[in-house]
Tab-separated table of N, CA, C and O in Angstrom:
chain	number	residue	atom	x	y	z
A	1	MET	N	-44.851	-52.897	87.749
A	1	MET	CA	-46.289	-52.986	87.809
A	1	MET	C	-46.836	-52.541	86.471
A	1	MET	O	-46.669	-51.375	86.110
A	2	ILE	N	-47.398	-53.476	85.726
A	2	ILE	CA	-47.966	-53.148	84.418
A	2	ILE	C	-49.434	-53.538	84.438
A	2	ILE	O	-49.772	-54.709	84.557
A	3	ASP	N	-50.300	-52.533	84.338
A	3	ASP	CA	-51.739	-52.781	84.413
A	3	ASP	C	-52.472	-51.608	83.781
A	3	ASP	O	-52.139	-50.454	84.057
A	4	ASP	N	-53.458	-51.890	82.947
A	4	ASP	CA	-54.220	-50.816	82.327
A	4	ASP	C	-55.292	-50.271	83.267
A	4	ASP	O	-55.900	-49.255	82.986
A	5	ASP	N	-55.501	-50.893	84.400
A	5	ASP	CA	-56.458	-50.435	85.398
A	5	ASP	C	-55.760	-49.439	86.323
A	5	ASP	O	-54.954	-49.814	87.168
A	6	GLU	N	-56.079	-48.161	86.139
A	6	GLU	CA	-55.389	-47.106	86.887
A	6	GLU	C	-55.546	-47.278	88.397
A	6	GLU	O	-54.585	-47.104	89.155
A	7	ALA	N	-56.742	-47.641	88.851
A	7	ALA	CA	-56.970	-47.801	90.291
A	7	ALA	C	-56.102	-48.920	90.854
A	7	ALA	O	-55.499	-48.774	91.926
A	8	ALA	N	-56.013	-50.036	90.142
A	8	ALA	CA	-55.181	-51.157	90.602
A	8	ALA	C	-53.718	-50.741	90.666
A	8	ALA	O	-53.017	-51.067	91.631
A	9	ARG	N	-53.246	-50.023	89.647
A	9	ARG	CA	-51.854	-49.535	89.646
A	9	ARG	C	-51.593	-48.654	90.852
A	9	ARG	O	-50.605	-48.829	91.564
A	10	GLU	N	-52.466	-47.694	91.072
A	10	GLU	CA	-52.261	-46.754	92.169
A	10	GLU	C	-52.243	-47.463	93.522
A	10	GLU	O	-51.393	-47.184	94.363
A	11	ILE	N	-53.183	-48.373	93.739
A	11	ILE	CA	-53.241	-49.105	95.012
A	11	ILE	C	-51.974	-49.905	95.238
A	11	ILE	O	-51.351	-49.828	96.297
A	12	LEU	N	-51.568	-50.665	94.241
A	12	LEU	CA	-50.401	-51.528	94.417
A	12	LEU	C	-49.103	-50.744	94.533
A	12	LEU	O	-48.245	-51.088	95.344
A	13	VAL	N	-48.949	-49.691	93.760
A	13	VAL	CA	-47.740	-48.869	93.862
A	13	VAL	C	-47.669	-48.229	95.249
A	13	VAL	O	-46.611	-48.204	95.875
A	14	GLU	N	-48.799	-47.743	95.747
A	14	GLU	CA	-48.820	-47.150	97.089
A	14	GLU	C	-48.483	-48.188	98.149
A	14	GLU	O	-47.670	-47.942	99.047
A	15	LEU	N	-49.083	-49.380	98.051
A	15	LEU	CA	-48.800	-50.420	99.036
A	15	LEU	C	-47.340	-50.858	98.997
A	15	LEU	O	-46.715	-51.039	100.042
A	16	LEU	N	-46.789	-50.991	97.809
A	16	LEU	CA	-45.376	-51.363	97.697
A	16	LEU	C	-44.477	-50.282	98.287
A	16	LEU	O	-43.486	-50.589	98.947
A	17	GLY	N	-44.822	-49.032	98.057
A	17	GLY	CA	-44.059	-47.931	98.642
A	17	GLY	C	-44.101	-47.940	100.158
A	17	GLY	O	-43.093	-47.683	100.820
A	18	ARG	N	-45.240	-48.259	100.714
A	18	ARG	CA	-45.389	-48.301	102.171
A	18	ARG	C	-44.479	-49.344	102.820
A	18	ARG	O	-44.069	-49.177	103.963
A	19	ILE	N	-44.205	-50.407	102.094
A	19	ILE	CA	-43.362	-51.459	102.680
A	19	ILE	C	-41.910	-51.368	102.202
A	19	ILE	O	-41.130	-52.289	102.399
A	20	GLY	N	-41.573	-50.246	101.561
A	20	GLY	CA	-40.178	-49.979	101.267
A	20	GLY	C	-39.687	-50.268	99.860
A	20	GLY	O	-38.493	-50.174	99.597
A	21	TYR	N	-40.580	-50.573	98.942
A	21	TYR	CA	-40.166	-50.834	97.566
A	21	TYR	C	-40.386	-49.612	96.697
A	21	TYR	O	-41.276	-48.805	96.943
A	22	HIS	N	-39.576	-49.487	95.668
A	22	HIS	CA	-39.787	-48.461	94.655
A	22	HIS	C	-40.428	-49.160	93.465
A	22	HIS	O	-39.849	-50.096	92.911
A	23	ALA	N	-41.618	-48.722	93.085
A	23	ALA	CA	-42.337	-49.388	92.006
A	23	ALA	C	-42.378	-48.516	90.758
A	23	ALA	O	-42.656	-47.324	90.829
A	24	PHE	N	-42.105	-49.123	89.639
A	24	PHE	CA	-42.256	-48.509	88.323
A	24	PHE	C	-43.603	-48.972	87.797
A	24	PHE	O	-43.900	-50.168	87.831
A	25	ALA	N	-44.439	-48.060	87.331
A	25	ALA	CA	-45.769	-48.422	86.846
A	25	ALA	C	-45.939	-48.021	85.394
A	25	ALA	O	-45.448	-46.974	84.966
A	26	ALA	N	-46.629	-48.871	84.655
A	26	ALA	CA	-46.944	-48.588	83.252
A	26	ALA	C	-48.398	-48.954	82.997
A	26	ALA	O	-48.924	-49.898	83.585
A	27	ALA	N	-49.036	-48.215	82.089
A	27	ALA	CA	-50.462	-48.383	81.816
A	27	ALA	C	-50.787	-49.447	80.774
A	27	ALA	O	-51.951	-49.779	80.587
A	28	ASP	N	-49.785	-49.957	80.090
A	28	ASP	CA	-50.032	-51.044	79.140
A	28	ASP	C	-48.752	-51.827	78.916
A	28	ASP	O	-47.670	-51.399	79.311
A	29	GLY	N	-48.901	-52.981	78.317
A	29	GLY	CA	-47.761	-53.868	78.133
A	29	GLY	C	-46.645	-53.269	77.296
A	29	GLY	O	-45.464	-53.435	77.603
A	30	LYS	N	-47.000	-52.544	76.252
A	30	LYS	CA	-45.974	-51.953	75.392
A	30	LYS	C	-45.160	-50.915	76.157
A	30	LYS	O	-43.929	-50.916	76.096
A	31	ALA	N	-45.837	-50.032	76.882
A	31	ALA	CA	-45.119	-49.006	77.658
A	31	ALA	C	-44.261	-49.652	78.736
A	31	ALA	O	-43.128	-49.238	78.973
A	32	GLY	N	-44.785	-50.675	79.376
A	32	GLY	CA	-44.020	-51.365	80.414
A	32	GLY	C	-42.810	-52.076	79.856
A	32	GLY	O	-41.705	-51.967	80.388
A	33	TRP	N	-42.999	-52.773	78.760
A	33	TRP	CA	-41.888	-53.505	78.149
A	33	TRP	C	-40.834	-52.545	77.633
A	33	TRP	O	-39.634	-52.741	77.847
A	34	ASN	N	-41.251	-51.485	76.968
A	34	ASN	CA	-40.299	-50.512	76.433
A	34	ASN	C	-39.578	-49.752	77.535
A	34	ASN	O	-38.466	-49.266	77.329
A	35	GLY	N	-40.181	-49.642	78.713
A	35	GLY	CA	-39.562	-48.936	79.826
A	35	GLY	C	-38.542	-49.753	80.594
A	35	GLY	O	-37.749	-49.219	81.355
A	36	TRP	N	-38.531	-51.077	80.380
A	36	TRP	CA	-37.605	-51.937	81.121
A	36	TRP	C	-36.146	-51.538	80.967
A	36	TRP	O	-35.430	-51.437	81.954
A	37	PRO	N	-35.656	-51.318	79.762
A	37	PRO	CA	-34.226	-50.976	79.626
A	37	PRO	C	-33.841	-49.671	80.314
A	37	PRO	O	-32.683	-49.459	80.628
A	38	GLU	N	-34.817	-48.800	80.566
A	38	GLU	CA	-34.537	-47.518	81.197
A	38	GLU	C	-34.395	-47.626	82.713
A	38	GLU	O	-33.931	-46.708	83.358
A	39	ARG	N	-34.813	-48.725	83.290
A	39	ARG	CA	-34.738	-48.902	84.738
A	39	ARG	C	-33.283	-49.135	85.134
A	39	ARG	O	-32.543	-49.851	84.445
A	40	PRO	N	-32.842	-48.542	86.243
A	40	PRO	CA	-31.441	-48.666	86.641
A	40	PRO	C	-31.034	-50.075	87.080
A	40	PRO	O	-29.876	-50.416	87.028
A	41	ARG	N	-31.991	-50.888	87.503
A	41	ARG	CA	-31.638	-52.258	87.903
A	41	ARG	C	-32.770	-53.209	87.560
A	41	ARG	O	-33.887	-52.800	87.291
A	42	ARG	N	-32.443	-54.471	87.594
A	42	ARG	CA	-33.445	-55.491	87.272
A	42	ARG	C	-34.549	-55.512	88.332
A	42	ARG	O	-34.289	-55.257	89.494
A	43	PRO	N	-35.777	-55.855	87.929
A	43	PRO	CA	-36.861	-55.880	88.914
A	43	PRO	C	-36.689	-57.022	89.920
A	43	PRO	O	-36.164	-58.081	89.592
A	44	GLN	N	-37.132	-56.767	91.149
A	44	GLN	CA	-37.145	-57.812	92.171
A	44	GLN	C	-38.403	-58.650	92.041
A	44	GLN	O	-38.448	-59.783	92.489
A	45	ALA	N	-39.433	-58.074	91.424
A	45	ALA	CA	-40.692	-58.766	91.165
A	45	ALA	C	-41.418	-58.014	90.057
A	45	ALA	O	-41.185	-56.823	89.841
A	46	VAL	N	-42.282	-58.719	89.358
A	46	VAL	CA	-43.064	-58.128	88.286
A	46	VAL	C	-44.535	-58.403	88.572
A	46	VAL	O	-44.923	-59.547	88.766
A	47	LEU	N	-45.329	-57.348	88.635
A	47	LEU	CA	-46.774	-57.470	88.776
A	47	LEU	C	-47.359	-57.120	87.424
A	47	LEU	O	-47.084	-56.046	86.883
A	48	LEU	N	-48.150	-58.011	86.876
A	48	LEU	CA	-48.505	-57.919	85.470
A	48	LEU	C	-49.949	-58.329	85.221
A	48	LEU	O	-50.327	-59.476	85.487
A	49	ASP	N	-50.742	-57.395	84.701
A	49	ASP	CA	-52.106	-57.707	84.294
A	49	ASP	C	-52.037	-58.591	83.045
A	49	ASP	O	-51.204	-58.356	82.159
A	50	LEU	N	-52.885	-59.584	82.972
A	50	LEU	CA	-52.842	-60.486	81.824
A	50	LEU	C	-53.566	-59.940	80.604
A	50	LEU	O	-53.139	-60.158	79.482
A	51	ARG	N	-54.672	-59.242	80.817
A	51	ARG	CA	-55.460	-58.733	79.692
A	51	ARG	C	-55.340	-57.216	79.627
A	51	ARG	O	-55.831	-56.514	80.493
A	52	MET	N	-54.657	-56.750	78.577
A	52	MET	CA	-54.476	-55.314	78.354
A	52	MET	C	-54.484	-55.050	76.859
A	52	MET	O	-54.126	-55.924	76.069
A	53	PRO	N	-54.845	-53.817	76.472
A	53	PRO	CA	-54.731	-53.468	75.051
A	53	PRO	C	-53.264	-53.268	74.671
A	53	PRO	O	-52.399	-53.210	75.537
A	54	VAL	N	-53.008	-53.170	73.426
A	54	VAL	CA	-51.706	-52.907	72.821
A	54	VAL	C	-50.809	-54.142	72.902
A	54	VAL	O	-50.534	-54.769	71.899
A	55	LEU	N	-50.326	-54.497	74.067
A	55	LEU	CA	-49.476	-55.679	74.268
A	55	LEU	C	-49.947	-56.323	75.565
A	55	LEU	O	-49.792	-55.737	76.636
A	56	ASP	N	-50.541	-57.511	75.470
A	56	ASP	CA	-51.119	-58.097	76.682
A	56	ASP	C	-50.054	-58.702	77.593
A	56	ASP	O	-48.892	-58.846	77.223
A	57	GLY	N	-50.469	-59.011	78.805
A	57	GLY	CA	-49.560	-59.538	79.811
A	57	GLY	C	-48.973	-60.888	79.452
A	57	GLY	O	-47.854	-61.203	79.853
A	58	PHE	N	-49.715	-61.688	78.697
A	58	PHE	CA	-49.183	-62.980	78.269
A	58	PHE	C	-47.924	-62.790	77.427
A	58	PHE	O	-46.931	-63.469	77.617
A	59	GLU	N	-47.988	-61.830	76.498
A	59	GLU	CA	-46.841	-61.564	75.627
A	59	GLU	C	-45.684	-60.942	76.409
A	59	GLU	O	-44.523	-61.284	76.186
A	60	VAL	N	-45.986	-60.026	77.318
A	60	VAL	CA	-44.928	-59.430	78.135
A	60	VAL	C	-44.241	-60.514	78.960
A	60	VAL	O	-43.009	-60.579	79.023
A	61	LEU	N	-45.022	-61.395	79.568
A	61	LEU	CA	-44.462	-62.480	80.374
A	61	LEU	C	-43.624	-63.418	79.515
A	61	LEU	O	-42.514	-63.806	79.897
A	62	HIS	N	-44.106	-63.739	78.331
A	62	HIS	CA	-43.356	-64.598	77.410
A	62	HIS	C	-42.014	-63.951	77.049
A	62	HIS	O	-40.967	-64.591	77.107
A	63	ARG	N	-42.035	-62.667	76.690
A	63	ARG	CA	-40.793	-61.960	76.330
A	63	ARG	C	-39.830	-61.902	77.519
A	63	ARG	O	-38.632	-62.104	77.361
A	64	TYR	N	-40.381	-61.593	78.691
A	64	TYR	CA	-39.549	-61.476	79.889
A	64	TYR	C	-38.842	-62.793	80.184
A	64	TYR	O	-37.623	-62.822	80.402
A	65	ARG	N	-39.559	-63.880	80.167
A	65	ARG	CA	-38.955	-65.187	80.430
A	65	ARG	C	-37.992	-65.587	79.306
A	65	ARG	O	-36.931	-66.147	79.567
A	66	SER	N	-38.353	-65.293	78.065
A	66	SER	CA	-37.492	-65.641	76.922
A	66	SER	C	-36.156	-64.918	76.963
A	66	SER	O	-35.150	-65.434	76.474
A	67	GLU	N	-36.143	-63.722	77.550
A	67	GLU	CA	-34.902	-62.950	77.641
A	67	GLU	C	-34.157	-63.214	78.947
A	67	GLU	O	-33.233	-62.485	79.298
A	68	GLY	N	-34.568	-64.252	79.669
A	68	GLY	CA	-33.837	-64.655	80.865
A	68	GLY	C	-34.299	-64.016	82.157
A	68	GLY	O	-33.634	-64.161	83.184
A	69	GLY	N	-35.425	-63.324	82.141
A	69	GLY	CA	-35.952	-62.718	83.354
A	69	GLY	C	-36.296	-63.781	84.391
A	69	GLY	O	-36.989	-64.748	84.080
A	70	THR	N	-35.795	-63.599	85.597
A	70	THR	CA	-35.978	-64.623	86.623
A	70	THR	C	-36.744	-64.137	87.858
A	70	THR	O	-37.037	-64.939	88.741
A	71	ALA	N	-37.060	-62.854	87.938
A	71	ALA	CA	-37.787	-62.345	89.102
A	71	ALA	C	-39.168	-62.999	89.177
A	71	ALA	O	-39.749	-63.358	88.149
A	72	PRO	N	-39.691	-63.137	90.382
A	72	PRO	CA	-41.050	-63.667	90.510
A	72	PRO	C	-42.043	-62.772	89.775
A	72	PRO	O	-41.931	-61.544	89.811
A	73	VAL	N	-42.985	-63.382	89.105
A	73	VAL	CA	-44.023	-62.650	88.386
A	73	VAL	C	-45.360	-62.941	89.054
A	73	VAL	O	-45.719	-64.103	89.230
A	74	ILE	N	-46.052	-61.879	89.415
A	74	ILE	CA	-47.395	-62.009	89.959
A	74	ILE	C	-48.346	-61.591	88.856
A	74	ILE	O	-48.369	-60.418	88.448
A	75	ALA	N	-49.085	-62.552	88.328
A	75	ALA	CA	-50.046	-62.274	87.268
A	75	ALA	C	-51.329	-61.761	87.908
A	75	ALA	O	-51.806	-62.324	88.896
A	76	LEU	N	-51.886	-60.692	87.359
A	76	LEU	CA	-53.115	-60.098	87.858
A	76	LEU	C	-54.219	-60.338	86.845
A	76	LEU	O	-54.003	-60.183	85.648
A	77	SER	N	-55.394	-60.700	87.341
A	77	SER	CA	-56.488	-60.934	86.417
A	77	SER	C	-57.826	-60.673	87.072
A	77	SER	O	-58.028	-61.005	88.236
A	78	ALA	N	-58.731	-60.087	86.308
A	78	ALA	CA	-60.100	-59.895	86.762
A	78	ALA	C	-60.977	-61.026	86.243
A	78	ALA	O	-62.141	-61.101	86.555
A	79	MET	N	-60.393	-61.893	85.446
A	79	MET	CA	-61.151	-62.979	84.835
A	79	MET	C	-60.908	-64.278	85.582
A	79	MET	O	-59.829	-64.510	86.090
A	80	ASP	N	-61.915	-65.091	85.587
A	80	ASP	CA	-61.779	-66.409	86.177
A	80	ASP	C	-61.908	-67.448	85.054
A	80	ASP	O	-62.696	-68.374	85.136
A	81	GLU	N	-61.157	-67.232	84.004
A	81	GLU	CA	-61.192	-68.135	82.858
A	81	GLU	C	-60.104	-69.181	83.017
A	81	GLU	O	-58.919	-68.855	83.090
A	82	LYS	N	-60.498	-70.431	83.049
A	82	LYS	CA	-59.519	-71.504	83.229
A	82	LYS	C	-58.469	-71.495	82.132
A	82	LYS	O	-57.293	-71.700	82.388
A	83	GLU	N	-58.892	-71.229	80.911
A	83	GLU	CA	-57.953	-71.226	79.783
A	83	GLU	C	-56.876	-70.156	79.967
A	83	GLU	O	-55.692	-70.398	79.737
A	84	ALA	N	-57.274	-68.967	80.423
A	84	ALA	CA	-56.319	-67.884	80.640
A	84	ALA	C	-55.354	-68.233	81.766
A	84	ALA	O	-54.154	-67.973	81.678
A	85	VAL	N	-55.863	-68.839	82.821
A	85	VAL	CA	-55.014	-69.227	83.952
A	85	VAL	C	-53.995	-70.277	83.518
A	85	VAL	O	-52.809	-70.173	83.831
A	86	VAL	N	-54.441	-71.267	82.767
A	86	VAL	CA	-53.531	-72.310	82.285
A	86	VAL	C	-52.475	-71.710	81.370
A	86	VAL	O	-51.285	-72.018	81.488
A	87	LYS	N	-52.884	-70.821	80.474
A	87	LYS	CA	-51.938	-70.165	79.568
A	87	LYS	C	-50.891	-69.391	80.360
A	87	LYS	O	-49.699	-69.465	80.080
A	88	ALA	N	-51.322	-68.656	81.370
A	88	ALA	CA	-50.383	-67.890	82.193
A	88	ALA	C	-49.450	-68.820	82.956
A	88	ALA	O	-48.242	-68.574	83.041
A	89	MET	N	-49.975	-69.894	83.517
A	89	MET	CA	-49.149	-70.810	84.310
A	89	MET	C	-48.054	-71.454	83.468
A	89	MET	O	-46.967	-71.720	83.963
A	90	ARG	N	-48.326	-71.689	82.209
A	90	ARG	CA	-47.304	-72.257	81.320
A	90	ARG	C	-46.126	-71.299	81.139
A	90	ARG	O	-45.019	-71.720	80.828
A	91	LEU	N	-46.384	-70.009	81.335
A	91	LEU	CA	-45.333	-69.004	81.204
A	91	LEU	C	-44.637	-68.748	82.539
A	91	LEU	O	-43.779	-67.889	82.642
A	92	ALA	N	-45.025	-69.466	83.569
A	92	ALA	CA	-44.343	-69.517	84.866
A	92	ALA	C	-44.407	-68.273	85.735
A	92	ALA	O	-43.393	-67.813	86.229
A	93	PRO	N	-45.611	-67.733	85.983
A	93	PRO	CA	-45.664	-66.706	87.016
A	93	PRO	C	-45.522	-67.373	88.380
A	93	PRO	O	-45.783	-68.569	88.527
A	94	ALA	N	-45.109	-66.624	89.378
A	94	ALA	CA	-44.989	-67.171	90.722
A	94	ALA	C	-46.372	-67.443	91.304
A	94	ALA	O	-46.574	-68.417	92.012
A	95	THR	N	-47.318	-66.586	90.992
A	95	THR	CA	-48.675	-66.724	91.497
A	95	THR	C	-49.614	-65.862	90.675
A	95	THR	O	-49.175	-65.070	89.853
A	96	THR	N	-50.900	-66.008	90.923
A	96	THR	CA	-51.905	-65.172	90.269
A	96	THR	C	-52.772	-64.548	91.346
A	96	THR	O	-53.198	-65.240	92.275
A	97	TRP	N	-52.987	-63.245	91.246
A	97	TRP	CA	-53.902	-62.532	92.143
A	97	TRP	C	-55.130	-62.158	91.345
A	97	TRP	O	-55.039	-61.744	90.195
A	98	TRP	N	-56.298	-62.271	91.974
A	98	TRP	CA	-57.553	-61.950	91.301
A	98	TRP	C	-58.021	-60.565	91.707
A	98	TRP	O	-57.916	-60.181	92.863
A	99	LYS	N	-58.489	-59.827	90.735
A	99	LYS	CA	-59.021	-58.492	90.985
A	99	LYS	C	-60.499	-58.608	91.336
A	99	LYS	O	-61.149	-59.547	90.896
A	100	PRO	N	-61.062	-57.664	92.059
A	100	PRO	CA	-60.413	-56.447	92.529
A	100	PRO	C	-59.493	-56.732	93.719
A	100	PRO	O	-59.765	-57.597	94.541
A	101	ILE	N	-58.423	-55.973	93.772
A	101	ILE	CA	-57.454	-56.088	94.869
A	101	ILE	C	-57.856	-55.080	95.922
A	101	ILE	O	-57.988	-53.902	95.634
A	102	GLU	N	-58.066	-55.574	97.118
A	102	GLU	CA	-58.505	-54.706	98.195
A	102	GLU	C	-57.473	-54.726	99.312
A	102	GLU	O	-57.271	-55.765	99.937
A	103	PRO	N	-56.801	-53.595	99.540
A	103	PRO	CA	-55.780	-53.571	100.600
A	103	PRO	C	-56.410	-53.706	101.983
A	103	PRO	O	-57.523	-53.245	102.210
A	104	ARG	N	-55.689	-54.361	102.849
A	104	ARG	CA	-56.114	-54.455	104.246
A	104	ARG	C	-55.332	-53.432	105.035
A	104	ARG	O	-54.191	-53.145	104.745
A	105	SER	N	-55.939	-52.906	106.067
A	105	SER	CA	-55.251	-51.877	106.858
A	105	SER	C	-54.253	-52.465	107.812
A	105	SER	O	-54.119	-53.594	108.031
């Protein structure tokens, strides 16, 4: 889970934990990308904000796919920009979720 939005990170990490997943969270693309080699196993899924400072989600997704990453990628975005969606889709995320993300009980 890589997202500069602290509230979104906390919600999604908590929800993933509730359903039995262990989630690694990072506040920006650079921290998330640099933390990948430290993880004991490959991710089962990647949740990735597209617009972040330092290293954006587009670049993280490009690097991940270029290095052979095959886990489903869920792109997160608060923007409804067609250009951004098309750019992300070319990098092959499994789906895109729009923010704000509101958990259901």
